[in-house]
């Protein structure tokens, strides 16, 4: 056995000003992804045709969105 001990690492504080823009960006990307998976169909469709619907079809079922 060794007598060497390690001190626990201390957390480094992150300023909110550095994290906030990335958090807002990630939130917008997530909302856009949920829209395309869950609502891009029928009356709320932004893109003509069923291309987006067919592309995210399995994700709709995996996340529990009704489809058929």
Tab-separated table of C-alpha atoms in Angstrom:
chain	number	residue	atom	x	y	z
A	1	UNK	CA	0.000	0.000	0.000
A	2	UNK	CA	1.036	3.512	-0.645
A	3	UNK	CA	0.798	6.356	1.817
A	4	UNK	CA	0.072	8.895	-0.931
A	5	UNK	CA	-3.298	10.599	-0.659
A	6	UNK	CA	-4.901	12.921	-3.131
A	7	UNK	CA	-6.910	15.972	-2.174
A	8	UNK	CA	-10.307	16.192	-3.869
A	9	UNK	CA	-10.446	18.563	-6.811
A	10	UNK	CA	-12.072	21.882	-6.091
A	11	UNK	CA	-14.840	22.960	-8.459
A	12	UNK	CA	-14.065	25.964	-10.615
A	13	UNK	CA	-16.882	28.531	-10.651
A	14	UNK	CA	-18.228	29.406	-14.087
A	15	UNK	CA	-19.547	32.920	-14.577
A	16	UNK	CA	-23.153	33.061	-15.776
A	17	UNK	CA	-22.114	35.492	-18.513
A	18	UNK	CA	-19.960	32.753	-20.084
A	19	UNK	CA	-22.585	30.000	-19.894
A	20	UNK	CA	-25.793	31.892	-20.705
A	21	UNK	CA	-25.278	32.359	-24.483
A	22	UNK	CA	-24.515	28.649	-24.920
A	23	UNK	CA	-27.481	27.644	-22.783
A	24	UNK	CA	-29.827	29.835	-24.857
A	25	UNK	CA	-28.373	28.439	-28.098
A	26	UNK	CA	-28.754	24.843	-26.894
A	27	UNK	CA	-32.328	25.563	-25.776
A	28	UNK	CA	-33.264	26.959	-29.183
A	29	UNK	CA	-31.747	23.963	-30.959
A	30	UNK	CA	-33.673	21.587	-28.661
A	31	UNK	CA	-36.960	23.421	-29.228
A	32	UNK	CA	-36.373	23.312	-32.984
A	33	UNK	CA	-35.615	19.583	-32.822
A	34	UNK	CA	-38.766	18.881	-30.788
A	35	UNK	CA	-40.806	20.878	-33.305
A	36	UNK	CA	-39.488	18.918	-36.274
A	37	UNK	CA	-39.929	15.573	-34.538
A	38	UNK	CA	-43.285	16.306	-32.954
A	39	UNK	CA	-45.210	18.885	-34.937
A	40	UNK	CA	-43.855	19.090	-38.489
A	41	UNK	CA	-46.887	17.501	-40.039
A	42	UNK	CA	-50.190	18.604	-41.482
A	43	UNK	CA	-51.488	22.098	-40.694
A	44	UNK	CA	-48.361	23.185	-38.788
A	45	UNK	CA	-45.961	22.079	-41.508
A	46	UNK	CA	-43.323	24.588	-42.575
A	47	UNK	CA	-41.891	22.391	-45.324
A	48	UNK	CA	-44.059	21.051	-48.149
A	49	UNK	CA	-44.361	17.331	-48.605
A	50	UNK	CA	-43.712	14.530	-46.171
A	51	UNK	CA	-39.931	14.484	-46.342
A	52	UNK	CA	-39.300	15.720	-42.800
A	53	UNK	CA	-42.035	13.489	-41.412
A	54	UNK	CA	-40.554	10.400	-43.030
A	55	UNK	CA	-37.020	11.352	-41.980
A	56	UNK	CA	-37.947	11.629	-38.273
A	57	UNK	CA	-40.635	8.927	-38.343
A	58	UNK	CA	-38.895	6.486	-35.991
A	59	UNK	CA	-37.990	9.278	-33.574
A	60	UNK	CA	-41.678	10.212	-33.378
A	61	UNK	CA	-42.570	6.696	-32.270
A	62	UNK	CA	-39.624	6.486	-29.878
A	63	UNK	CA	-40.666	9.734	-28.149
A	64	UNK	CA	-44.353	8.784	-28.046
A	65	UNK	CA	-45.759	11.270	-30.547
A	66	UNK	CA	-48.838	10.008	-32.385
A	67	UNK	CA	-48.192	9.491	-36.034
A	68	UNK	CA	-50.733	7.299	-37.806
